[in-house]
mmCIF file of C-alpha atoms in Angstrom:
data_model
loop_
_atom_site.group_PDB
_atom_site.id
_atom_site.type_symbol
_atom_site.label_atom_id
_atom_site.label_comp_id
_atom_site.label_asym_id
_atom_site.label_seq_id
_atom_site.Cartn_x
_atom_site.Cartn_y
_atom_site.Cartn_z
ATOM 1 C CA MET A 1 106.228 48.771 136.557
ATOM 2 C CA SER A 2 110.029 48.736 136.696
ATOM 3 C CA GLY A 3 109.835 45.398 138.517
ATOM 4 C CA LEU A 4 107.719 43.934 135.739
ATOM 5 C CA ASN A 5 110.079 45.288 133.081
ATOM 6 C CA ALA A 6 113.050 43.672 134.839
ATOM 7 C CA SER A 7 111.181 40.374 135.047
ATOM 8 C CA LEU A 8 110.231 40.545 131.365
ATOM 9 C CA GLY A 9 113.873 41.149 130.483
ATOM 10 C CA TYR A 10 114.848 38.140 132.581
ATOM 11 C CA PHE A 11 112.235 35.952 130.884
ATOM 12 C CA LEU A 12 113.319 37.055 127.410
ATOM 13 C CA THR A 13 116.963 36.339 128.237
ATOM 14 C CA ILE A 14 116.159 32.844 129.524
ATOM 15 C CA VAL A 15 114.009 32.103 126.473
ATOM 16 C CA GLY A 16 116.651 33.417 124.070
ATOM 17 C CA VAL A 17 119.494 31.426 125.623
ATOM 18 C CA SER A 18 117.328 28.308 125.795
ATOM 19 C CA ALA A 19 116.263 28.622 122.162
ATOM 20 C CA VAL A 20 119.858 28.918 121.012
ATOM 21 C CA GLY A 21 120.895 25.974 123.165
ATOM 22 C CA ARG A 22 117.945 23.942 121.887
ATOM 23 C CA VAL A 23 119.002 24.506 118.279
ATOM 24 C CA LEU A 24 122.656 23.684 118.957
ATOM 25 C CA PHE A 25 122.010 20.564 121.030
ATOM 26 C CA ALA A 26 119.298 19.306 118.675
ATOM 27 C CA ARG A 27 121.973 18.674 116.048
ATOM 28 C CA TRP A 28 123.331 15.875 118.227
ATOM 29 C CA ARG A 29 120.011 14.112 118.662
ATOM 30 C CA PRO A 30 119.031 11.341 119.182
ATOM 31 C CA ARG A 31 122.373 10.306 120.633
ATOM 32 C CA TRP A 32 122.615 13.351 122.912
ATOM 33 C CA THR A 33 118.951 13.842 123.781
ATOM 34 C CA PHE A 34 119.758 14.413 127.438
ATOM 35 C CA LEU A 35 121.411 17.746 126.547
ATOM 36 C CA THR A 36 118.101 19.140 125.321
ATOM 37 C CA GLU A 37 116.485 17.854 128.518
ATOM 38 C CA PHE A 38 119.039 19.873 130.468
ATOM 39 C CA ILE A 39 118.058 23.026 128.562
ATOM 40 C CA ALA A 40 114.325 22.337 128.986
ATOM 41 C CA ALA A 41 114.574 21.756 132.741
ATOM 42 C CA PHE A 42 116.769 24.846 133.147
ATOM 43 C CA ALA A 43 114.360 27.108 131.248
ATOM 44 C CA LEU A 44 111.298 25.770 133.039
ATOM 45 C CA ALA A 45 112.794 26.126 136.524
ATOM 46 C CA ALA A 46 114.418 29.512 135.846
ATOM 47 C CA CYS A 47 111.147 31.026 134.648
ATOM 48 C CA ARG A 48 109.101 29.468 137.462
ATOM 49 C CA LEU A 49 111.538 30.861 140.062
ATOM 50 C CA GLU A 50 110.855 34.386 138.809
ATOM 51 C CA VAL A 51 107.104 33.740 138.647
ATOM 52 C CA ASP A 52 107.175 32.680 142.283
ATOM 53 C CA THR A 53 109.128 35.835 143.107
ATOM 54 C CA ILE A 54 106.341 37.918 141.588
ATOM 55 C CA ALA A 55 103.733 35.914 143.493
ATOM 56 C CA GLU A 56 105.541 36.151 146.855
ATOM 57 C CA VAL A 57 107.020 39.646 146.819
ATOM 58 C CA GLY A 58 105.550 41.510 143.860
ATOM 59 C CA GLN A 59 102.394 42.584 145.650
ATOM 60 C CA TRP A 60 104.365 44.518 148.309
ATOM 61 C CA ALA A 61 107.479 45.602 146.449
ATOM 62 C CA GLY A 62 106.317 46.028 142.855
ATOM 63 C CA ALA A 63 102.543 46.567 142.935
ATOM 64 C CA LEU A 64 102.131 43.314 141.007
ATOM 65 C CA GLY A 65 99.044 41.349 142.001
ATOM 66 C CA PRO A 66 98.354 37.596 141.837
ATOM 67 C CA ASP A 67 96.763 38.057 138.417
ATOM 68 C CA VAL A 68 100.162 39.133 137.025
ATOM 69 C CA ALA A 69 101.834 36.032 138.467
ATOM 70 C CA ILE A 70 99.192 33.720 136.978
ATOM 71 C CA THR A 71 99.446 35.452 133.597
ATOM 72 C CA MET A 72 103.232 35.223 133.598
ATOM 73 C CA LEU A 73 103.057 31.549 134.570
ATOM 74 C CA PHE A 74 100.710 30.780 131.671
ATOM 75 C CA LEU A 75 102.846 32.729 129.186
ATOM 76 C CA SER A 76 106.101 31.153 130.385
ATOM 77 C CA ILE A 77 104.664 27.636 130.054
ATOM 78 C CA THR A 78 103.290 28.439 126.603
ATOM 79 C CA VAL A 79 106.563 29.889 125.316
ATOM 80 C CA HIS A 80 108.502 27.013 126.863
ATOM 81 C CA ALA A 81 106.277 24.479 125.082
ATOM 82 C CA ILE A 82 106.760 26.295 121.750
ATOM 83 C CA VAL A 83 110.543 26.559 122.055
ATOM 84 C CA MET A 84 111.049 23.088 123.547
ATOM 85 C CA GLN A 85 108.773 21.035 121.319
ATOM 86 C CA GLY A 86 109.384 17.337 121.844
ATOM 87 C CA VAL A 87 111.363 17.897 125.060
ATOM 88 C CA SER A 88 109.651 17.766 128.451
ATOM 89 C CA GLY A 89 112.196 18.745 131.100
ATOM 90 C CA ASN A 90 110.116 16.571 133.428
ATOM 91 C CA PRO A 91 111.507 13.330 134.968
ATOM 92 C CA SER A 92 108.033 11.811 135.326
ATOM 93 C CA VAL A 93 107.418 12.194 131.573
ATOM 94 C CA THR A 94 110.818 10.618 130.870
ATOM 95 C CA LEU A 95 110.051 7.690 133.186
ATOM 96 C CA MET A 96 106.659 7.274 131.512
ATOM 97 C CA ASP A 97 108.437 6.917 128.167
ATOM 98 C CA LEU A 98 110.667 4.304 129.802
ATOM 99 C CA LEU A 99 107.649 2.372 131.116
ATOM 100 C CA GLN A 100 106.190 2.464 127.601
ATOM 101 C CA LYS A 101 109.480 1.118 126.186
ATOM 102 C CA ASP A 102 109.871 4.230 124.037
ATOM 103 C CA ILE A 103 113.390 4.880 125.364
ATOM 104 C CA SER A 104 116.138 2.725 126.806
ATOM 105 C CA ALA A 105 117.080 2.600 130.479
ATOM 106 C CA VAL A 106 120.401 4.339 129.790
ATOM 107 C CA ALA A 107 118.711 7.176 127.904
ATOM 108 C CA GLY A 108 116.173 7.526 130.696
ATOM 109 C CA ILE A 109 118.816 7.739 133.427
ATOM 110 C CA LEU A 110 120.872 10.281 131.469
ATOM 111 C CA SER A 111 117.786 12.409 130.788
ATOM 112 C CA VAL A 112 116.665 12.434 134.436
ATOM 113 C CA ALA A 113 120.185 13.337 135.590
ATOM 114 C CA ALA A 114 120.326 16.146 133.010
ATOM 115 C CA GLN A 115 116.927 17.453 134.146
ATOM 116 C CA LEU A 116 118.016 17.610 137.791
ATOM 117 C CA LEU A 117 121.279 19.298 136.805
ATOM 118 C CA GLY A 118 119.375 21.806 134.675
ATOM 119 C CA ALA A 119 117.067 22.624 137.596
ATOM 120 C CA TYR A 120 120.049 23.142 139.902
ATOM 121 C CA PHE A 121 121.725 25.395 137.333
ATOM 122 C CA ALA A 122 118.509 27.440 137.089
ATOM 123 C CA LEU A 123 118.581 27.955 140.859
ATOM 124 C CA VAL A 124 122.182 29.203 140.648
ATOM 125 C CA VAL A 125 121.424 31.569 137.744
ATOM 126 C CA ALA A 126 118.303 32.958 139.435
ATOM 127 C CA GLY A 127 120.272 33.524 142.639
ATOM 128 C CA LYS A 128 122.927 35.499 140.757
ATOM 129 C CA TYR A 129 120.183 37.518 139.081
ATOM 130 C CA TRP A 130 118.528 38.358 142.406
ATOM 131 C CA GLU A 131 121.901 39.376 143.871
ATOM 132 C CA MET A 132 121.997 42.190 141.309
ATOM 133 C CA GLU A 133 118.974 43.721 143.148
ATOM 134 C CA LEU A 134 117.697 45.552 140.073
ATOM 135 C CA THR A 135 114.395 46.324 141.811
ATOM 136 C CA ASP A 136 113.018 46.383 145.340
ATOM 137 C CA MET A 137 111.267 43.114 144.612
ATOM 138 C CA HIS A 138 114.522 41.377 143.778
ATOM 139 C CA MET A 139 116.309 42.983 146.730
ATOM 140 C CA ILE A 140 113.728 41.451 149.095
ATOM 141 C CA LYS A 141 113.919 38.123 147.298
ATOM 142 C CA ASN A 142 117.690 38.119 147.641
ATOM 143 C CA LEU A 143 117.340 38.643 151.402
ATOM 144 C CA MET A 144 114.800 35.799 151.563
ATOM 145 C CA MET A 145 116.912 33.258 149.676
ATOM 146 C CA SER A 146 118.232 31.490 152.775
ATOM 147 C CA GLU A 147 114.791 31.510 154.394
ATOM 148 C CA CYS A 148 112.510 30.760 151.461
ATOM 149 C CA SER A 149 108.989 29.557 152.104
ATOM 150 C CA THR A 150 108.370 25.859 151.610
ATOM 151 C CA SER A 151 105.821 24.818 148.997
ATOM 152 C CA LEU A 152 104.669 21.894 151.169
ATOM 153 C CA ARG A 153 101.931 23.481 153.277
ATOM 154 C CA VAL A 154 100.129 20.273 154.290
ATOM 155 C CA SER A 155 101.113 16.943 155.823
ATOM 156 C CA PRO A 156 103.397 14.687 153.733
ATOM 157 C CA LEU A 157 100.543 12.232 153.105
ATOM 158 C CA GLN A 158 98.255 14.996 151.854
ATOM 159 C CA GLY A 159 101.135 16.342 149.778
ATOM 160 C CA VAL A 160 101.703 12.971 148.102
ATOM 161 C CA PHE A 161 97.975 12.758 147.324
ATOM 162 C CA ALA A 162 97.870 16.302 145.910
ATOM 163 C CA GLU A 163 100.905 15.763 143.665
ATOM 164 C CA ALA A 164 99.646 12.337 142.566
ATOM 165 C CA LEU A 165 96.220 13.752 141.659
ATOM 166 C CA GLY A 166 97.719 16.624 139.687
ATOM 167 C CA ALA A 167 100.211 14.336 137.935
ATOM 168 C CA MET A 168 97.548 11.786 137.043
ATOM 169 C CA THR A 169 95.371 14.505 135.503
ATOM 170 C CA PHE A 170 98.264 15.965 133.525
ATOM 171 C CA HIS A 171 99.542 12.612 132.223
ATOM 172 C CA LEU A 172 96.078 11.422 131.211
ATOM 173 C CA VAL A 173 95.657 14.552 129.091
ATOM 174 C CA TYR A 174 99.245 14.174 127.841
ATOM 175 C CA LEU A 175 98.571 10.617 126.665
ATOM 176 C CA ALA A 176 95.215 11.536 125.115
ATOM 177 C CA LEU A 177 96.758 14.386 123.094
ATOM 178 C CA LYS A 178 100.104 12.759 122.363
ATOM 179 C CA ASN A 179 99.423 12.321 118.644
ATOM 180 C CA ARG A 180 97.497 15.571 118.156
ATOM 181 C CA SER A 181 98.886 18.725 116.571
ATOM 182 C CA GLN A 182 101.018 21.124 118.595
ATOM 183 C CA LEU A 183 98.500 23.867 117.837
ATOM 184 C CA LEU A 184 95.997 22.004 120.014
ATOM 185 C CA ARG A 185 98.356 20.538 122.598
ATOM 186 C CA ILE A 186 100.329 23.619 123.622
ATOM 187 C CA PRO A 187 97.444 25.865 124.809
ATOM 188 C CA ILE A 188 95.708 22.942 126.529
ATOM 189 C CA PHE A 189 98.870 21.925 128.385
ATOM 190 C CA ALA A 190 99.581 25.541 129.355
ATOM 191 C CA LEU A 191 96.048 26.049 130.680
ATOM 192 C CA LEU A 192 96.081 22.710 132.494
ATOM 193 C CA LEU A 193 99.471 23.224 134.172
ATOM 194 C CA THR A 194 98.510 26.771 135.168
ATOM 195 C CA PHE A 195 95.260 25.491 136.676
ATOM 196 C CA ILE A 196 97.061 22.688 138.560
ATOM 197 C CA ALA A 197 99.558 25.215 139.966
ATOM 198 C CA TYR A 198 96.719 27.546 140.992
ATOM 199 C CA ALA A 199 94.600 24.773 142.514
ATOM 200 C CA GLY A 200 97.564 23.307 144.393
ATOM 201 C CA ASN A 201 98.912 26.618 145.672
ATOM 202 C CA ASN A 202 97.797 25.963 149.266
ATOM 203 C CA TYR A 203 98.980 22.342 149.190
ATOM 204 C CA THR A 204 102.192 21.706 147.214
ATOM 205 C CA SER A 205 102.087 24.427 144.516
ATOM 206 C CA GLY A 206 101.163 21.697 142.009
ATOM 207 C CA TYR A 207 104.565 21.238 140.410
ATOM 208 C CA VAL A 208 103.906 17.669 139.089
ATOM 209 C CA ASN A 209 107.558 17.801 138.048
ATOM 210 C CA PRO A 210 110.279 16.459 140.386
ATOM 211 C CA SER A 211 113.118 18.521 138.897
ATOM 212 C CA LEU A 212 111.031 21.701 139.080
ATOM 213 C CA ALA A 213 110.200 21.002 142.727
ATOM 214 C CA TYR A 214 113.886 20.379 143.425
ATOM 215 C CA ALA A 215 114.777 23.890 142.262
ATOM 216 C CA LEU A 216 111.876 25.649 143.935
ATOM 217 C CA THR A 217 111.440 24.064 147.346
ATOM 218 C CA PHE A 218 114.023 21.378 148.212
ATOM 219 C CA THR A 219 116.434 24.019 149.526
ATOM 220 C CA CYS A 220 113.790 25.687 151.707
ATOM 221 C CA PRO A 221 113.657 24.953 155.448
ATOM 222 C CA GLY A 222 110.633 23.357 157.069
ATOM 223 C CA HIS A 223 110.947 19.733 155.975
ATOM 224 C CA THR A 224 113.693 17.176 155.511
ATOM 225 C CA PHE A 225 115.110 16.161 152.149
ATOM 226 C CA LEU A 226 113.467 12.743 152.581
ATOM 227 C CA THR A 227 110.034 14.310 153.121
ATOM 228 C CA TYR A 228 110.428 16.507 150.051
ATOM 229 C CA SER A 229 111.530 13.478 148.022
ATOM 230 C CA LEU A 230 108.526 11.425 149.112
ATOM 231 C CA VAL A 231 106.071 14.190 148.237
ATOM 232 C CA PHE A 232 107.572 15.634 145.063
ATOM 233 C CA TRP A 233 109.037 12.421 143.624
ATOM 234 C CA LEU A 234 106.759 9.672 144.860
ATOM 235 C CA GLY A 235 103.578 11.698 144.299
ATOM 236 C CA PRO A 236 104.162 12.459 140.586
ATOM 237 C CA LEU A 237 105.426 8.916 139.922
ATOM 238 C CA ILE A 238 102.290 7.401 141.491
ATOM 239 C CA GLY A 239 100.084 9.755 139.466
ATOM 240 C CA MET A 240 101.991 9.040 136.254
ATOM 241 C CA SER A 241 101.810 5.258 136.767
ATOM 242 C CA LEU A 242 98.073 5.391 137.481
ATOM 243 C CA ALA A 243 97.475 7.535 134.384
ATOM 244 C CA LEU A 244 99.460 5.145 132.193
ATOM 245 C CA PHE A 245 97.674 2.111 133.625
ATOM 246 C CA LEU A 246 94.224 3.675 133.218
ATOM 247 C CA TYR A 247 94.929 4.852 129.671
ATOM 248 C CA LEU A 248 96.603 1.725 128.280
ATOM 249 C CA GLY A 249 95.196 -0.898 130.615
ATOM 250 C CA ASN A 250 98.696 -2.035 131.542
ATOM 251 C CA ILE A 251 102.275 -0.856 131.998
ATOM 252 C CA PRO A 252 104.189 -2.232 128.977
ATOM 253 C CA LEU A 253 107.524 -2.547 130.786
ATOM 254 C CA LEU A 254 105.955 -4.651 133.556
ATOM 255 C CA PHE A 255 103.034 -6.490 131.930
ATOM 256 C CA SER A 256 102.815 -8.033 128.493
ATOM 257 C CA ARG A 257 99.013 -8.282 128.374
ATOM 258 C CA ASN A 258 96.225 -5.804 128.877
ATOM 259 C CA LEU A 259 94.835 -6.040 132.404
ATOM 260 C CA LEU A 260 91.883 -3.662 132.089
ATOM 261 C CA TYR A 261 90.576 -3.637 128.548
ATOM 262 C CA SER A 262 89.833 -6.529 126.202
ATOM 263 C CA LYS A 263 90.709 -6.165 122.551
ATOM 264 C CA LYS A 264 87.661 -6.674 120.345
ATOM 265 C CA ALA A 265 87.975 -7.875 116.784
ATOM 266 C CA ARG A 266 87.451 -5.124 114.242
ATOM 267 C CA PHE A 267 85.661 -7.398 111.738
ATOM 268 C CA ARG A 268 82.959 -9.916 112.519
ATOM 269 C CA VAL A 269 83.532 -13.365 111.050
ATOM 270 C CA PRO A 270 80.367 -14.518 109.200
ATOM 271 C CA LYS A 271 78.856 -17.675 110.561
ATOM 272 C CA GLY A 272 78.553 -20.688 108.246
ATOM 273 C CA LYS A 273 75.124 -21.766 107.015
ATOM 274 C CA THR A 274 73.455 -24.532 108.929
ATOM 275 C CA SER A 275 71.878 -27.561 107.235
ATOM 276 C CA GLU A 276 68.450 -26.168 108.004
ATOM 277 C CA ASP A 277 69.294 -22.932 106.139
ATOM 278 C CA LYS A 278 70.562 -24.931 103.130
ATOM 279 C CA THR A 279 67.322 -26.907 102.827
ATOM 280 C CA ASN A 280 65.352 -23.668 102.798
#
């Protein structure tokens, strides 16, 4: 139980710092939107790193089963969505906004860079936390840092397919619920992302987020940086592009007309009377 208490304290600290940073950086929006993306990516990666610690080591060192890891993942995603409303911390979501012409190219580049930097900072903070070795679980994790287990447990081609499928599912739901209330969106997104992570555990861990994958598996041995980039960048981008194309019928940045769906007139124009009708 001490391991769980330490993890809960870690989660609460990350959430508290992120909430304060969110409030402070939000004052500079929309000019400094990328700063909130930094905070969102940091919080998401920092919490997921501890969730993976519980999943990998908790069963042996802290008597914490897989059900605890799944529960903590769902709760961390839910709290993150509540605290970071309107901010994704996900490069594929940012690039989707760019393809929809909702943001400029400069804003998109700055946001993606901030997300990657936030993920890297989360890895540094988590490493410092594990070095404290507050519990047996964290002591083992600290010893495993240089030899962490890769999340890519299949071939690169299968990995690209798995990430693309998960990303397409997530972005289709994201687009469908984009204009709905947060009360509906947050639990659905949390359930969906938790399910994708659970379903993809034996494939790629179902990150569907390039910056998140960067923090959790890019530093692990087993594959080259290029292979990781192809799977965890190309996969989500393919899935996101397919979702956008299927939902809208085109990609606004690339095509000006709808390629899949025809726009039907809302009102029917009445036909004029023929000469035969007039005589009757």
